mmCIF file of C-alpha atoms and ligand atoms in Angstrom:
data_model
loop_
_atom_site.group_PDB
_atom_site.id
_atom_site.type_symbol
_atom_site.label_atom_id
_atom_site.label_comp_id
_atom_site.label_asym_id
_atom_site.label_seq_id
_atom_site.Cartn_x
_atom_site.Cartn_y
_atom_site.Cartn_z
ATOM 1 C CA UNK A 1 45.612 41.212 49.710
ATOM 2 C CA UNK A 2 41.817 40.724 50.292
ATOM 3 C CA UNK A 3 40.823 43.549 48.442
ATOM 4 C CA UNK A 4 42.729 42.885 45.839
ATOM 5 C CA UNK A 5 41.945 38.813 45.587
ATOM 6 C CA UNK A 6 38.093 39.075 46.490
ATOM 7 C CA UNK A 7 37.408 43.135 45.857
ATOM 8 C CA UNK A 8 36.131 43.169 49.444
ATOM 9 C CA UNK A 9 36.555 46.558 50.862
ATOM 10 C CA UNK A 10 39.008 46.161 54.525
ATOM 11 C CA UNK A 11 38.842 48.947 56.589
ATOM 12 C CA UNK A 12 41.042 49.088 60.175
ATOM 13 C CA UNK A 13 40.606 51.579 62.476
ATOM 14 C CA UNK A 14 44.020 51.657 63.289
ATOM 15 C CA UNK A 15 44.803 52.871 59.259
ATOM 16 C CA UNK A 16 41.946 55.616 59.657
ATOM 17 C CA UNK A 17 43.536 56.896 62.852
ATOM 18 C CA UNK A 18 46.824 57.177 61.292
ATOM 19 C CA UNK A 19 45.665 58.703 58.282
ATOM 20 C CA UNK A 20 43.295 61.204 60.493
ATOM 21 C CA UNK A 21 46.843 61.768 62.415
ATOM 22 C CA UNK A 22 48.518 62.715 59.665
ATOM 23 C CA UNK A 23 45.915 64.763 58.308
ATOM 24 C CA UNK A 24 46.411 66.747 61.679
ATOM 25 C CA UNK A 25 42.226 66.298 62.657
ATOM 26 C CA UNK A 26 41.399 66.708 66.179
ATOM 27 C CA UNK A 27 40.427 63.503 66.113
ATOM 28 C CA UNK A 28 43.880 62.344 65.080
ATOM 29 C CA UNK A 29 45.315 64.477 67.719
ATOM 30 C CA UNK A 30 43.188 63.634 70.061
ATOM 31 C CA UNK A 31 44.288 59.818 69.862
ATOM 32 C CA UNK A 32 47.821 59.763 68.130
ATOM 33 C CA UNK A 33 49.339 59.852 72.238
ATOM 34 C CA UNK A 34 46.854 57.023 73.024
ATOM 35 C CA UNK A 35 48.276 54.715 69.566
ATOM 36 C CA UNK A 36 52.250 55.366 70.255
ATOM 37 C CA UNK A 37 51.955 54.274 73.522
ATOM 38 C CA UNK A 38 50.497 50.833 72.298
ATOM 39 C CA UNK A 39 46.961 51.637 74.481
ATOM 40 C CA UNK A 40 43.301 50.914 72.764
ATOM 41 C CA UNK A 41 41.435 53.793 71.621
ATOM 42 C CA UNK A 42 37.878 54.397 73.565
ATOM 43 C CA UNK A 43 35.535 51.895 72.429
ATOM 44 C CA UNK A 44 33.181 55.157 71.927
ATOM 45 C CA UNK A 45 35.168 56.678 68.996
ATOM 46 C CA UNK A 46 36.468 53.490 67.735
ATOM 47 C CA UNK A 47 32.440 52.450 67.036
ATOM 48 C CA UNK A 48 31.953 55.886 65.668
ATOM 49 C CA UNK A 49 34.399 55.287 63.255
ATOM 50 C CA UNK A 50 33.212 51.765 61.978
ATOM 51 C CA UNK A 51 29.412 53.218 62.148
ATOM 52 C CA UNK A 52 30.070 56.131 59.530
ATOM 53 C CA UNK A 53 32.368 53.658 57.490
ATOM 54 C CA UNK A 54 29.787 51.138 56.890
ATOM 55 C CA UNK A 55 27.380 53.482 56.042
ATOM 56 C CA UNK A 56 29.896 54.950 53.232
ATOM 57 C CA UNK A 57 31.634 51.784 52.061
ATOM 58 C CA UNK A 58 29.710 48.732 53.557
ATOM 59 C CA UNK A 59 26.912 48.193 50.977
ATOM 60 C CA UNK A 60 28.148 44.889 49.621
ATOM 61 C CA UNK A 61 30.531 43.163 51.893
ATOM 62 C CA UNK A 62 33.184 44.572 53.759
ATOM 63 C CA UNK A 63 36.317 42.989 56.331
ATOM 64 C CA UNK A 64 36.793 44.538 59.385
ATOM 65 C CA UNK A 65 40.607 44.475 60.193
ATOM 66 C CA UNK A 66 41.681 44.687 64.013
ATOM 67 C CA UNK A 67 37.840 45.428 64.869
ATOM 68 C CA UNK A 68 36.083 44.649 67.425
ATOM 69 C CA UNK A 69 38.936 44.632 69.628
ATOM 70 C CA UNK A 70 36.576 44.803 73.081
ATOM 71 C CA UNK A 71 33.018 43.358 73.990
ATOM 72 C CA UNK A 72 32.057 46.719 74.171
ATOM 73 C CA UNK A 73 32.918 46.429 70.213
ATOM 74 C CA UNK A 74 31.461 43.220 69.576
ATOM 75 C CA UNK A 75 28.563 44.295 70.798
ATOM 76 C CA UNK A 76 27.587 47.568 68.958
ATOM 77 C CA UNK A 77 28.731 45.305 65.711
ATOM 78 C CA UNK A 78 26.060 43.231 66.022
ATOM 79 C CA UNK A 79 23.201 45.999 66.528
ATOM 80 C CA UNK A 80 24.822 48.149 63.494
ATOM 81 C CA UNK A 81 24.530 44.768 61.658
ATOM 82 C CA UNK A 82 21.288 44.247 63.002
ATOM 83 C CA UNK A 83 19.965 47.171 61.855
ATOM 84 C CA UNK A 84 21.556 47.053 58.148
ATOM 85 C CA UNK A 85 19.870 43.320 57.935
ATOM 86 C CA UNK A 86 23.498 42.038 57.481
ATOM 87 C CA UNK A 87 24.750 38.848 59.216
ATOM 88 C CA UNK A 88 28.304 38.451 60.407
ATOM 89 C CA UNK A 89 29.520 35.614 57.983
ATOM 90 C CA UNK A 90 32.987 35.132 59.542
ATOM 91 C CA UNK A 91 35.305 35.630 62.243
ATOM 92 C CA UNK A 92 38.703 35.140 62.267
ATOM 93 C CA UNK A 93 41.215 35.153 64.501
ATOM 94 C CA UNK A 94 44.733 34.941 64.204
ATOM 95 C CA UNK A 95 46.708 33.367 66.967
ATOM 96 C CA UNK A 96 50.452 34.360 66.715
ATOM 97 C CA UNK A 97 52.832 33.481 69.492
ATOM 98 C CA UNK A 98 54.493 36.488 71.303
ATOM 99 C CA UNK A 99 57.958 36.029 69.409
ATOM 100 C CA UNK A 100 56.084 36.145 66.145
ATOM 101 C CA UNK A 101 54.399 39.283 67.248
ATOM 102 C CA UNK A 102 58.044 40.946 67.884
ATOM 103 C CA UNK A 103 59.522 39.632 64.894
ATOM 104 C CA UNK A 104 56.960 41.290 62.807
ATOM 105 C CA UNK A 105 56.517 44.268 64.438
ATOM 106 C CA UNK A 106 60.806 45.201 64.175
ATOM 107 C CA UNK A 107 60.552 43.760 60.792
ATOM 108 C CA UNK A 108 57.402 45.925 58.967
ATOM 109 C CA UNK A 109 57.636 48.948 56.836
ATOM 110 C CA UNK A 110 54.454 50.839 55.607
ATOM 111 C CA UNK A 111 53.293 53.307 53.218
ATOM 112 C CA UNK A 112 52.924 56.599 54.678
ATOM 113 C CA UNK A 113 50.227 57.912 51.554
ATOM 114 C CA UNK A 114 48.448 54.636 51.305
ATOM 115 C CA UNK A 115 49.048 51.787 54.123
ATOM 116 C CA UNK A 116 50.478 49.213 51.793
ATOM 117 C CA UNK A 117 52.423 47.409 54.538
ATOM 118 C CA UNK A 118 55.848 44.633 53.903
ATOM 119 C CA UNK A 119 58.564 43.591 55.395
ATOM 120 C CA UNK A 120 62.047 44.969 55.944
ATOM 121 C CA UNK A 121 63.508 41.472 55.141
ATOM 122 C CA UNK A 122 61.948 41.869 51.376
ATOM 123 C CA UNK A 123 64.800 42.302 49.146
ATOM 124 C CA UNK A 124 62.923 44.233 46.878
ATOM 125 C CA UNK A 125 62.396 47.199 48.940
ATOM 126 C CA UNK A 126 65.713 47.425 51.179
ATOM 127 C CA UNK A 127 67.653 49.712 48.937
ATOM 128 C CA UNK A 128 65.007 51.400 47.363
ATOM 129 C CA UNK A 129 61.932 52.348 50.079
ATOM 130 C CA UNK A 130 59.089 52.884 47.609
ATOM 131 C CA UNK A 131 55.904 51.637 47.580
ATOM 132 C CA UNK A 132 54.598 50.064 44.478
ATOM 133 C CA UNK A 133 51.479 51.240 44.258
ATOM 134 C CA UNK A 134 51.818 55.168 44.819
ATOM 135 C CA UNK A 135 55.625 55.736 45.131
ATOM 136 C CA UNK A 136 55.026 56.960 48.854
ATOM 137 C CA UNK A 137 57.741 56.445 50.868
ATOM 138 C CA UNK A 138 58.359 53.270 52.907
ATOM 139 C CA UNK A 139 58.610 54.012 56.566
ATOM 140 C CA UNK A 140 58.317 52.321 60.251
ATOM 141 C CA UNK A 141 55.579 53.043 62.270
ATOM 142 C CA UNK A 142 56.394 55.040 65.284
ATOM 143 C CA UNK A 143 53.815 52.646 66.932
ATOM 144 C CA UNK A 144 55.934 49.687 66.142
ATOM 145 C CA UNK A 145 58.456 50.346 68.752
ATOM 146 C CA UNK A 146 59.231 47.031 71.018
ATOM 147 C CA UNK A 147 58.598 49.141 74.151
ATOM 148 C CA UNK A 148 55.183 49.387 73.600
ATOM 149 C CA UNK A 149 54.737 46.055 73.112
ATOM 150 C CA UNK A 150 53.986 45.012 76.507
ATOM 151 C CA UNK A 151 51.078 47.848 76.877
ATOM 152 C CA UNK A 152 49.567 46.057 73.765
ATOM 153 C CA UNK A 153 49.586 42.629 74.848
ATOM 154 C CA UNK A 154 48.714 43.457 78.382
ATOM 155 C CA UNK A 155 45.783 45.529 76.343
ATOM 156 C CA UNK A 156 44.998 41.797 74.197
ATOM 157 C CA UNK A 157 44.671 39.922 77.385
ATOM 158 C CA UNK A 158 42.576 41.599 79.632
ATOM 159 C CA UNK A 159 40.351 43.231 76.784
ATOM 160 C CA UNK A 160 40.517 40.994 73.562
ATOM 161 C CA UNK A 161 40.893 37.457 74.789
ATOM 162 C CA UNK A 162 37.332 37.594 75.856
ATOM 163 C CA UNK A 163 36.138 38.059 72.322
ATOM 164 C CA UNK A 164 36.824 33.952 71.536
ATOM 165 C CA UNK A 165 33.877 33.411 73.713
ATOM 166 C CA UNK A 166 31.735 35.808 72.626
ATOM 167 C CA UNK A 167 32.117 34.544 68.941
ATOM 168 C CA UNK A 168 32.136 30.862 69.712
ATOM 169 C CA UNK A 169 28.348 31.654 71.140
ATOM 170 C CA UNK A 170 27.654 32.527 67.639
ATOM 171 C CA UNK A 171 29.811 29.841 66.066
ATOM 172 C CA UNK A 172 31.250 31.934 63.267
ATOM 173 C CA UNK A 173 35.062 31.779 64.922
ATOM 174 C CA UNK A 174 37.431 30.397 63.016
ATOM 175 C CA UNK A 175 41.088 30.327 64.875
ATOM 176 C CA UNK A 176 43.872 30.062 61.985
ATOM 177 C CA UNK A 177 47.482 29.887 62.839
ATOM 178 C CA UNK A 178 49.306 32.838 62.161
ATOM 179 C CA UNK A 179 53.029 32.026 63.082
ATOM 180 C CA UNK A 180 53.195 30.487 59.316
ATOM 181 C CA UNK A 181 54.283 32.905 56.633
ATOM 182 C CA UNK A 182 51.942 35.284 54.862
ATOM 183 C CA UNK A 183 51.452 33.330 52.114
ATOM 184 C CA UNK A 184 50.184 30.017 54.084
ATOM 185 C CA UNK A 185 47.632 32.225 56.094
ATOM 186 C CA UNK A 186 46.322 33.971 53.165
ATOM 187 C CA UNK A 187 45.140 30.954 51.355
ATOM 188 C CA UNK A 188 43.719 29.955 54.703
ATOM 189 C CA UNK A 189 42.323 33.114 54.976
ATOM 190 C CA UNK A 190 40.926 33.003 50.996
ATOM 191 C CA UNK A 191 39.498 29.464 51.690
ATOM 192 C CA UNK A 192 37.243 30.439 54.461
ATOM 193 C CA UNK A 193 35.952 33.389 52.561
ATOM 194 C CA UNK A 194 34.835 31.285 49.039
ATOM 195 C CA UNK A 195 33.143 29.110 51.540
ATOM 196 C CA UNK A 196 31.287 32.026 52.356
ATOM 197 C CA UNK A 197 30.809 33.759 49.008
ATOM 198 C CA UNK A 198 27.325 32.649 46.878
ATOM 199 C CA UNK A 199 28.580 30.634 43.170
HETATM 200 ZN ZN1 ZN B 201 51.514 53.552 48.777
#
């Protein structure tokens, strides 16, 4: 939705992962065990990742999806931006309650060719699993299964909570409520970022 609203590039390291899965890369083999058991991916080859993105596709703006996930993270982010003479404009961070979290999770269906991601509980795709934008097919992510869920919010506590801190330090959090539907946290979302964006 960002992309398409502002023509900001997002990246996740979660979608490159599953796309470097599915292209069957050792690097996709390597961590496809660590992602379907709901664990974090080493901080070393997550900032890899991010480092060769922004050097591809982070020349004028970019959103950083699910990253940094660690202080580990946070950290190398701010020497890579250092070093491109870019300033972090923005954090945001999405506070959903736990029952959100598993309501989303058993409700989302995604693209397998291009990570366009909805809900089950659209009516528009529940006979007809096709994505709009490619005609890939709709599926559920085999990382989406409840039983991981406790591994990933054990994972949030002990190695993400620490981030609000970190980021409050450099006042550029912004916490945003994200029990609300999509639609109220986008233009929450889009209201922060024209703040940010020159006239
Ligand atoms: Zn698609």
């Amino acid at each position: 939705m960002i992309t398409r609203h502002f023509g900001i590039p997002v990246t996740s390291p979660g979608a490159i992962l599953r796309r470097e899965r599915d292209l069957g890369t050792p690097l996709g083999q390597e961590t496809a065990e660590v992602l379907r058991s709901g664990g974090l991916v080493s901080d070393k080859i997550i900032i890899e990742l991010i480092e060769d993105w922004l050097r591809l596709h982070g020349g004028h703006g970019f959103v950083f999806d699910g990253f940094p996930r660690t202080l580990p993270q946070a950290e190398s982010l701010m020497s890579m931006l250092t070093k491109l003479r870019t300033a972090l404009d923005l954090v945001i961070w999405l506070e959903a309650s736990e029952k959100t979290v598993r309501d989303r999770i058993t409700g989302r269906l995604q693209c397998g060719e291009c990570g366009f991601t909805t809900s089950s509980s659209s009516a528009q795709f529940a006979n007809r699993p096709v994505c709009p934008y490619c005609d890939g097919r709709l599926e559920r992510r085999n990382d989406d299964d409840l039983g991981v869920l406790q591994t990933r919010l054990q994972e949030f506590r002990t190695k993400t909570e620490p981030l609000g801190a970190f980021y409050k330090k450099v006042s550029v959090l912004h916490r945003i409520d994200g029990n609300r539907d999509r639609d109220a946290v986008f233009s929450e979302i889009s209201r922060l970022i024209e703040d940010k964006t020159p006239k």
